[in-house]
CSV table of C-alpha atoms in Angstrom, one decimal:
chain,number,residue,atom,x,y,z
A,1,MET,CA,-113.8,-8.5,181.1
A,2,ILE,CA,-113.5,-5.3,183.1
A,3,LEU,CA,-112.0,-7.1,186.0
A,4,SER,CA,-109.4,-8.6,183.6
A,5,LEU,CA,-108.5,-5.2,182.3
A,6,VAL,CA,-108.2,-3.8,185.8
A,7,LEU,CA,-106.0,-6.7,186.9
A,8,ALA,CA,-103.8,-6.4,183.8
A,9,ALA,CA,-103.3,-2.7,184.3
A,10,GLY,CA,-102.5,-3.2,188.0
A,11,LEU,CA,-99.9,-5.8,187.2
A,12,ALA,CA,-98.3,-3.7,184.5
A,13,ALA,CA,-98.1,-0.8,186.9
A,14,THR,CA,-96.3,-2.8,189.5
A,15,GLU,CA,-93.8,-4.7,187.3
A,16,PRO,CA,-90.5,-2.8,186.8
A,17,ASP,CA,-89.5,-1.4,183.5
A,18,CYS,CA,-86.6,-3.8,182.8
A,19,ALA,CA,-84.6,-1.4,180.7
A,20,ALA,CA,-84.8,1.3,183.4
A,21,LEU,CA,-83.9,-1.2,186.1
A,22,VAL,CA,-80.9,-2.5,184.2
A,23,ALA,CA,-79.8,1.1,183.5
A,24,SER,CA,-80.0,1.9,187.2
A,25,ALA,CA,-77.7,-1.0,188.1
A,26,HIS,CA,-75.3,-0.8,185.1
A,27,ARG,CA,-72.7,1.5,186.7
A,28,THR,CA,-72.5,-0.7,189.8
A,29,ILE,CA,-72.2,-3.9,187.8
A,30,ASP,CA,-69.6,-2.5,185.5
A,31,HIS,CA,-67.5,-1.2,188.4
A,32,ALA,CA,-67.7,-4.5,190.3
A,33,ASN,CA,-66.7,-6.5,187.1
A,34,SER,CA,-64.0,-4.2,185.9
A,35,ASP,CA,-62.5,-3.9,189.4
A,36,TRP,CA,-62.4,-7.6,190.1
A,37,VAL,CA,-59.0,-8.4,188.6
A,38,ARG,CA,-57.4,-5.2,190.0
A,39,ALA,CA,-58.7,-6.2,193.5
A,40,LEU,CA,-57.5,-9.8,193.0
A,41,LYS,CA,-54.0,-8.6,192.0
A,42,ALA,CA,-53.9,-6.2,195.0
A,43,GLY,CA,-55.2,-8.9,197.4
A,44,ASP,CA,-58.0,-6.5,198.2
A,45,ALA,CA,-60.6,-9.0,199.4
A,46,ALA,CA,-62.7,-6.3,201.0
A,47,ALA,CA,-63.2,-4.6,197.6
A,48,ILE,CA,-64.4,-7.8,196.1
A,49,ALA,CA,-66.8,-8.6,199.0
A,50,GLU,CA,-68.2,-5.1,199.0
A,51,ALA,CA,-70.3,-5.9,196.0
A,52,TYR,CA,-72.1,-8.6,198.0
A,53,ALA,CA,-75.2,-8.2,200.1
A,54,GLU,CA,-74.7,-9.0,203.8
A,55,ASP,CA,-76.4,-12.4,203.2
A,56,GLY,CA,-75.2,-12.9,199.6
A,57,VAL,CA,-74.2,-16.4,198.5
A,58,PHE,CA,-71.2,-17.2,196.3
A,59,ILE,CA,-71.5,-20.7,194.8
A,60,LEU,CA,-68.1,-22.1,193.8
A,61,PRO,CA,-67.4,-24.2,190.7
A,62,ASP,CA,-67.5,-27.4,192.9
A,63,GLY,CA,-71.0,-26.5,194.0
A,64,SER,CA,-70.1,-25.5,197.6
A,65,ALA,CA,-71.7,-22.3,198.9
A,66,VAL,CA,-70.0,-19.4,200.8
A,67,LYS,CA,-72.7,-17.6,202.7
A,68,GLY,CA,-72.5,-13.9,203.7
A,69,ARG,CA,-70.3,-11.0,202.7
A,70,ALA,CA,-67.8,-11.6,205.6
A,71,ALA,CA,-67.3,-15.2,204.5
A,72,VAL,CA,-66.8,-14.1,200.8
A,73,GLN,CA,-64.2,-11.7,202.0
A,74,GLN,CA,-62.5,-14.4,204.1
A,75,LEU,CA,-62.4,-16.7,201.1
A,76,TYR,CA,-60.8,-14.2,198.8
A,77,ALA,CA,-58.3,-13.2,201.6
A,78,ALA,CA,-57.3,-16.8,202.1
A,79,ASN,CA,-57.0,-17.4,198.3
A,80,ALA,CA,-54.8,-14.3,197.9
A,81,LYS,CA,-52.3,-15.8,200.3
A,82,ALA,CA,-52.2,-19.2,198.6
A,83,ALA,CA,-52.7,-18.3,195.0
A,84,ALA,CA,-50.2,-18.0,192.2
A,85,THR,CA,-49.5,-14.6,190.8
A,86,ILE,CA,-52.6,-13.1,189.0
A,87,ALA,CA,-51.4,-12.3,185.5
A,88,GLY,CA,-54.7,-11.1,184.1
A,89,GLY,CA,-58.3,-12.0,183.4
A,90,GLY,CA,-61.7,-10.4,183.3
A,91,ILE,CA,-65.4,-10.6,183.3
A,92,GLU,CA,-67.4,-10.2,180.1
A,93,THR,CA,-71.1,-9.5,180.6
A,94,ARG,CA,-73.1,-11.2,177.8
A,95,GLY,CA,-76.6,-10.3,178.9
A,96,MET,CA,-78.9,-9.1,181.6
A,97,ALA,CA,-82.6,-9.6,182.3
A,98,CYS,CA,-84.8,-8.7,185.2
A,99,SER,CA,-87.7,-10.3,187.1
A,100,ALA,CA,-91.0,-8.9,188.1
A,101,ASP,CA,-89.7,-8.6,191.7
A,102,GLY,CA,-86.9,-6.3,190.7
A,103,LEU,CA,-84.0,-8.7,190.5
A,104,ILE,CA,-81.4,-8.4,187.8
A,105,TYR,CA,-79.9,-11.5,186.3
A,106,GLU,CA,-76.5,-11.0,184.7
A,107,TRP,CA,-74.6,-13.7,182.9
A,108,GLY,CA,-71.4,-13.9,180.9
A,109,GLN,CA,-67.9,-15.3,180.7
A,110,GLY,CA,-65.1,-14.9,183.3
A,111,SER,CA,-61.5,-15.8,183.1
A,112,LEU,CA,-58.4,-15.7,185.3
A,113,ARG,CA,-54.9,-16.1,184.1
A,114,LEU,CA,-52.5,-17.4,186.8
A,115,ARG,CA,-48.7,-17.4,186.6
A,116,GLY,CA,-47.0,-20.2,188.4
A,117,ALA,CA,-43.6,-20.2,190.1
A,118,ASP,CA,-42.2,-21.7,186.9
A,119,GLY,CA,-43.3,-18.6,185.0
A,120,ARG,CA,-46.0,-20.5,183.0
A,121,ASP,CA,-49.5,-19.1,182.7
A,122,GLN,CA,-52.6,-21.1,183.2
A,123,THR,CA,-56.0,-19.8,182.3
A,124,HIS,CA,-59.2,-20.8,184.2
A,125,GLY,CA,-62.6,-19.6,183.2
A,126,GLY,CA,-66.1,-20.3,182.2
A,127,PRO,CA,-69.7,-19.0,182.4
A,128,TYR,CA,-71.1,-17.2,185.4
A,129,LEU,CA,-74.6,-16.0,186.6
A,130,THR,CA,-74.9,-13.2,189.1
A,131,VAL,CA,-78.2,-12.1,190.7
A,132,TRP,CA,-78.3,-8.4,191.8
A,133,LYS,CA,-80.9,-6.8,194.1
A,134,ARG,CA,-81.4,-3.2,195.2
A,135,ILE,CA,-80.9,-3.0,198.9
A,136,GLY,CA,-81.1,0.3,200.7
A,137,GLY,CA,-80.8,2.1,197.4
A,138,GLN,CA,-77.6,0.2,196.4
A,139,TRP,CA,-77.3,-2.7,194.0
A,140,LYS,CA,-75.7,-5.8,195.7
A,141,ILE,CA,-75.0,-9.4,194.7
A,142,VAL,CA,-77.4,-11.8,196.4
A,143,ARG,CA,-76.3,-14.9,194.4
A,144,ASN,CA,-73.2,-15.5,192.4
A,145,LEU,CA,-72.6,-18.8,190.5
A,146,ALA,CA,-68.9,-18.8,189.4
A,147,PHE,CA,-66.9,-20.6,186.8
């Protein structure tokens, strides 16, 4: 009985306070999400990739994985040259949770409105899941599953 109490107290002391953990990351997550469309419109691939950890993985809607911040930046830079005009869009966080090892899981809905050469808009979007980790005192994306 005493051993169970000691173990439970030890586990409780080592598990992060989820609300405090989310609060510590909220500003970084909000900035990355609110700056996404602006960076896309400006063709600023570096700003988008900055949110990623050096070894972060971006999983595209087709299931392929882009591994590493530099590769994420290259992907966005290539897409900026080939894409239609970005007319709008956004990321709406619908929830966050954390794990015992200090990761934050953020999910929600994202959308992107593209304007073609013919002037017509097309909207693409869907759910996303992003995993954030504190690395060197900064919150970074370690996994991002996109719409």
